Amino acid sequence: MSSNIAKEADKIWKRLTVAGPVKELNFEMEVYKELLDFFMPGDYYYYIFNVREGAFEFVSEEAVKVLGYQPGELTVPFIIEQIHPDDQPWFLNYENKLVEFFSDPSRISHYKVRYDYRLKKKNGDYIRILQQVVTIQEENGAVVRTLGIHTDISHLKLNGAPVLSLIGLNGAPSYYDVEVEKKFKTSISGLTRREMEIIRMLAKGQSSDVIGKTFSISKQTVDTHRKNLLKKTGCTNSAELVSIALKKGWI
């Protein structure tokens, strides 16, 4: 997934914008920086993203404090590759949902996008990033440039599946924990289709007897699958297995 994620993301963004020359942007970020310092729940950096080019036009110096990288080191393909492998499909699915949501041009200037995922720092550690994005330039009903902020919220949320919210501005309604089509599937290394079916049944509270009857297999076979699942995932019981499956977005 990781080797192709930047290409998949670029395909998605191309549906959000239109081709053609980009007008010069008249936007003074420093005017708002004092307010950002006050309202952000953790260390952060900000950037300007050119949707047509699929590239950062500016990354603030605070990136060094948050990620350990100099601003000039952070290209879009590079930073996407630093997203935790389990969160990369969430990233693509959220971006795909946003293209669908903003297909109504009247929404473009009335919403802030907010979602989280794990991002790898230069030292190899993962932190939980809250990504917030607003459109700062649009032309003919298409997004041209966005302002994004990456805030380290590891002290607030370290584990769990990413969550997408669309925050209404100027009186527009907000949408929290938005459901998305899982067009891009989370990687589940080593788990078979049958094992995934059993995890889904366990999440519904079904016993080995019921699971066996559902799939026309014996209770002993189900129990063997459950033991193998615990071994593969490093879990100690079924409750922990279901919890991990939910956190990783397998079910």
Short mmCIF file of C-alpha atoms in Angstrom, two decimals:
data_model
loop_
_atom_site.label_atom_id
_atom_site.label_comp_id
_atom_site.label_asym_id
_atom_site.label_seq_id
_atom_site.Cartn_x
_atom_site.Cartn_y
_atom_site.Cartn_z
CA MET A 1 0.00 0.00 0.00
CA SER A 2 2.70 2.49 1.04
CA SER A 3 4.48 2.51 -2.33
CA ASN A 4 1.30 3.51 -4.16
CA ILE A 5 -0.51 5.66 -1.61
CA ALA A 6 0.86 8.99 -2.87
CA LYS A 7 -0.25 8.15 -6.42
CA GLU A 8 -3.71 7.12 -5.19
CA ALA A 9 -4.00 10.34 -3.19
CA ASP A 10 -3.01 12.43 -6.20
CA LYS A 11 -5.70 10.74 -8.30
CA ILE A 12 -8.27 11.63 -5.64
CA TRP A 13 -7.16 15.27 -5.44
CA LYS A 14 -7.30 15.66 -9.21
CA ARG A 15 -11.06 15.07 -8.92
CA LEU A 16 -11.32 17.96 -6.47
CA THR A 17 -9.69 20.63 -8.60
CA VAL A 18 -9.39 21.63 -12.26
CA ALA A 19 -6.44 21.99 -14.59
CA GLY A 20 -5.00 25.34 -15.57
CA PRO A 21 -2.68 28.09 -14.31
CA VAL A 22 -2.97 29.02 -10.65
CA LYS A 23 -3.44 32.66 -9.70
CA GLU A 24 -1.11 34.20 -7.15
CA LEU A 25 -2.30 33.74 -3.58
CA ASN A 26 -2.70 36.78 -1.35
CA PHE A 27 -2.69 35.22 2.11
CA GLU A 28 -0.82 36.44 5.18
CA MET A 29 -0.47 33.55 7.63
CA GLU A 30 1.44 35.50 10.28
CA VAL A 31 -1.67 37.56 10.96
CA TYR A 32 -3.31 34.45 12.43
CA LYS A 33 -0.33 32.77 14.06
CA GLU A 34 -0.84 34.29 17.51
CA LEU A 35 -4.38 32.91 17.59
CA LEU A 36 -3.16 29.49 16.44
CA ASP A 37 -0.63 29.40 19.28
CA PHE A 38 -3.45 30.07 21.72
CA PHE A 39 -6.01 27.57 20.43
CA MET A 40 -3.92 24.55 19.35
CA PRO A 41 -4.07 21.63 21.87
CA GLY A 42 -0.42 20.68 21.29
CA ASP A 43 2.71 21.35 19.23
CA TYR A 44 1.83 22.04 15.62
CA TYR A 45 3.06 23.20 12.23
CA TYR A 46 1.09 24.55 9.30
CA TYR A 47 1.37 24.36 5.54
CA ILE A 48 -0.16 25.57 2.31
CA PHE A 49 -1.13 22.81 -0.11
CA ASN A 50 -1.56 23.44 -3.84
CA VAL A 51 -4.25 20.93 -4.82
CA ARG A 52 -3.68 21.32 -8.57
CA GLU A 53 0.03 20.65 -8.21
CA GLY A 54 -0.39 18.07 -5.44
CA ALA A 55 2.45 19.81 -3.61
CA PHE A 56 3.26 21.88 -0.54
CA GLU A 57 3.99 25.52 -1.35
CA PHE A 58 4.96 26.32 2.22
CA VAL A 59 5.69 24.40 5.44
CA SER A 60 6.29 26.30 8.69
CA GLU A 61 9.47 26.03 10.75
CA GLU A 62 7.56 24.33 13.58
CA ALA A 63 7.75 21.09 11.58
CA VAL A 64 11.20 20.58 13.11
CA LYS A 65 9.75 20.53 16.64
CA VAL A 66 6.82 18.26 15.72
CA LEU A 67 8.44 15.76 13.34
CA GLY A 68 12.18 16.42 13.46
CA TYR A 69 12.33 17.28 9.75
CA GLN A 70 13.30 20.59 8.20
CA PRO A 71 10.41 22.14 6.21
CA GLY A 72 12.29 21.64 2.95
CA GLU A 73 12.44 17.89 3.57
CA LEU A 74 8.65 17.55 3.68
CA THR A 75 7.22 16.85 0.26
CA VAL A 76 3.68 15.50 -0.11
CA PRO A 77 4.74 12.00 -1.27
CA PHE A 78 7.31 11.79 1.53
CA ILE A 79 4.96 12.76 4.36
CA ILE A 80 2.23 10.46 3.07
CA GLU A 81 4.73 7.60 3.20
CA GLN A 82 5.29 8.38 6.90
CA ILE A 83 1.65 7.64 7.74
CA HIS A 84 1.34 4.42 9.75
CA PRO A 85 0.59 1.52 7.35
CA ASP A 86 -2.62 0.69 9.23
CA ASP A 87 -3.80 4.31 8.85
CA GLN A 88 -2.94 4.78 5.16
CA PRO A 89 -6.22 3.24 3.93
CA TRP A 90 -8.12 5.50 6.36
CA PHE A 91 -6.30 8.51 4.88
CA LEU A 92 -7.27 7.56 1.33
CA ASN A 93 -10.85 6.73 2.27
CA TYR A 94 -11.24 10.07 4.03
CA GLU A 95 -9.79 12.01 1.11
CA ASN A 96 -12.12 10.11 -1.23
CA LYS A 97 -15.08 11.05 0.99
CA LEU A 98 -14.05 14.69 0.94
CA VAL A 99 -14.07 14.79 -2.85
CA GLU A 100 -17.62 13.46 -2.72
CA PHE A 101 -18.64 15.96 -0.02
CA PHE A 102 -17.15 18.98 -1.79
CA SER A 103 -18.63 18.05 -5.14
CA ASP A 104 -21.25 20.58 -3.98
CA PRO A 105 -19.24 23.82 -4.52
CA SER A 106 -21.39 25.72 -2.01
CA ARG A 107 -19.76 23.71 0.79
CA ILE A 108 -16.14 24.52 -0.07
CA SER A 109 -15.82 27.75 1.90
CA HIS A 110 -18.12 26.66 4.73
CA TYR A 111 -16.30 23.65 6.18
CA LYS A 112 -13.16 22.77 8.06
CA VAL A 113 -12.01 19.18 7.60
CA ARG A 114 -10.66 17.40 10.66
CA TYR A 115 -9.28 13.88 11.05
CA ASP A 116 -6.42 12.10 12.78
CA TYR A 117 -3.84 9.43 12.04
CA ARG A 118 -0.41 8.27 13.18
CA LEU A 119 2.64 9.85 11.59
CA LYS A 120 6.26 8.72 11.90
CA LYS A 121 8.85 11.20 13.14
CA LYS A 122 12.42 11.38 11.93
CA ASN A 123 13.54 9.36 14.97
CA GLY A 124 11.19 6.52 14.01
CA ASP A 125 8.57 7.14 16.71
CA TYR A 126 4.90 7.44 15.77
CA ILE A 127 2.78 10.32 17.05
CA ARG A 128 -0.94 10.95 16.64
CA ILE A 129 -1.53 13.91 14.34
CA LEU A 130 -4.75 15.90 14.15
CA GLN A 131 -5.03 17.24 10.61
CA GLN A 132 -7.25 20.29 10.13
CA VAL A 133 -7.76 21.81 6.70
CA VAL A 134 -9.67 24.77 5.27
CA THR A 135 -9.84 26.03 1.70
CA ILE A 136 -8.13 29.40 1.26
CA GLN A 137 -8.49 29.66 -2.52
CA GLU A 138 -11.11 28.35 -4.91
CA GLU A 139 -11.83 29.08 -8.56
CA ASN A 140 -15.00 28.26 -10.47
CA GLY A 141 -16.27 25.92 -7.77
CA ALA A 142 -12.99 24.00 -7.50
CA VAL A 143 -10.45 23.87 -4.68
CA VAL A 144 -7.09 25.40 -5.59
CA ARG A 145 -5.21 25.86 -2.31
CA THR A 146 -5.79 24.77 1.27
CA LEU A 147 -4.30 25.70 4.61
CA GLY A 148 -3.52 22.68 6.77
CA ILE A 149 -2.42 22.33 10.38
CA HIS A 150 -0.83 19.21 11.87
CA THR A 151 -1.09 19.11 15.67
CA ASP A 152 0.51 16.48 17.89
CA ILE A 153 -2.37 15.10 19.99
CA SER A 154 -0.57 12.00 21.27
CA HIS A 155 -1.24 13.15 24.83
CA LEU A 156 -4.97 13.16 24.06
CA LYS A 157 -5.30 10.12 21.78
CA LEU A 158 -2.57 7.59 21.12
CA ASN A 159 -4.58 4.53 20.07
CA GLY A 160 -7.83 3.86 18.26
CA ALA A 161 -9.08 4.20 14.70
CA PRO A 162 -8.92 7.59 12.96
CA VAL A 163 -12.06 9.74 13.03
CA LEU A 164 -13.29 12.15 10.35
CA SER A 165 -15.35 15.24 11.18
CA LEU A 166 -16.61 18.05 8.97
CA ILE A 167 -16.90 21.23 11.03
CA GLY A 168 -19.44 23.72 9.74
CA LEU A 169 -18.45 27.39 9.50
CA ASN A 170 -20.68 30.43 9.08
CA GLY A 171 -23.70 28.61 10.48
CA ALA A 172 -23.32 25.43 8.39
CA PRO A 173 -24.15 22.16 10.21
CA SER A 174 -21.28 20.00 11.49
CA TYR A 175 -20.86 16.26 10.96
CA TYR A 176 -18.88 14.18 13.46
CA ASP A 177 -17.44 10.66 13.18
CA VAL A 178 -18.44 10.57 9.52
CA GLU A 179 -19.01 7.14 8.00
CA VAL A 180 -16.95 6.48 4.87
CA GLU A 181 -16.90 3.83 2.18
CA LYS A 182 -13.92 1.54 2.77
CA LYS A 183 -12.79 1.61 -0.83
CA PHE A 184 -9.19 1.18 0.29
CA LYS A 185 -8.92 -1.78 2.65
CA THR A 186 -6.78 -1.90 5.76
CA SER A 187 -3.88 -4.30 5.42
CA ILE A 188 -4.41 -7.46 7.49
CA SER A 189 -1.19 -9.39 7.10
CA GLY A 190 -1.45 -13.11 7.72
CA LEU A 191 -5.20 -13.34 8.35
CA THR A 192 -7.35 -15.53 6.12
CA ARG A 193 -10.85 -14.73 4.86
CA ARG A 194 -12.34 -17.30 7.25
CA GLU A 195 -10.45 -15.82 10.19
CA MET A 196 -11.80 -12.38 9.34
CA GLU A 197 -15.33 -13.79 9.18
CA ILE A 198 -14.86 -15.29 12.63
CA ILE A 199 -13.59 -11.99 14.05
CA ARG A 200 -16.72 -10.26 12.75
CA MET A 201 -18.91 -12.89 14.39
CA LEU A 202 -17.00 -12.59 17.68
CA ALA A 203 -17.54 -8.83 17.55
CA LYS A 204 -21.28 -9.54 17.47
CA GLY A 205 -20.93 -11.65 20.61
CA GLN A 206 -21.52 -14.99 18.88
CA SER A 207 -20.31 -18.25 20.46
CA SER A 208 -18.22 -20.93 18.76
CA ASP A 209 -21.36 -23.07 18.40
CA VAL A 210 -23.25 -20.33 16.56
CA ILE A 211 -20.24 -19.44 14.41
CA GLY A 212 -19.78 -23.10 13.47
CA LYS A 213 -23.43 -23.48 12.43
CA THR A 214 -23.27 -20.22 10.45
CA PHE A 215 -20.33 -21.43 8.36
CA SER A 216 -21.19 -25.17 8.43
CA ILE A 217 -18.03 -26.09 10.31
CA SER A 218 -17.55 -27.81 13.67
CA LYS A 219 -17.17 -26.03 17.00
CA GLN A 220 -13.70 -27.58 17.28
CA THR A 221 -12.69 -26.01 13.96
CA VAL A 222 -13.93 -22.62 15.15
CA ASP A 223 -11.98 -22.98 18.39
CA THR A 224 -8.85 -23.86 16.39
CA HIS A 225 -9.33 -20.70 14.28
CA ARG A 226 -9.74 -18.65 17.46
CA LYS A 227 -6.51 -20.03 18.93
CA ASN A 228 -4.66 -19.29 15.69
CA LEU A 229 -6.04 -15.75 15.66
CA LEU A 230 -4.82 -15.09 19.17
CA LYS A 231 -1.39 -16.40 18.26
CA LYS A 232 -1.15 -14.37 15.04
CA THR A 233 -2.27 -11.11 16.65
CA GLY A 234 -0.55 -11.55 20.01
CA CYS A 235 -3.84 -11.19 21.88
CA THR A 236 -4.61 -13.05 25.10
CA ASN A 237 -8.39 -13.40 24.67
CA SER A 238 -11.25 -12.80 22.24
CA ALA A 239 -12.22 -9.47 23.80
CA GLU A 240 -8.72 -8.12 23.16
CA LEU A 241 -8.81 -9.54 19.62
CA VAL A 242 -12.08 -7.73 18.83
CA SER A 243 -10.72 -4.54 20.39
CA ILE A 244 -7.60 -4.67 18.20
CA ALA A 245 -9.73 -5.40 15.11
CA LEU A 246 -11.86 -2.34 15.80
CA LYS A 247 -8.86 -0.08 16.43
CA LYS A 248 -7.21 -1.15 13.21
CA GLY A 249 -10.40 -0.80 11.20
CA TRP A 250 -10.57 -4.46 10.20
CA ILE A 251 -14.28 -4.61 11.03
#
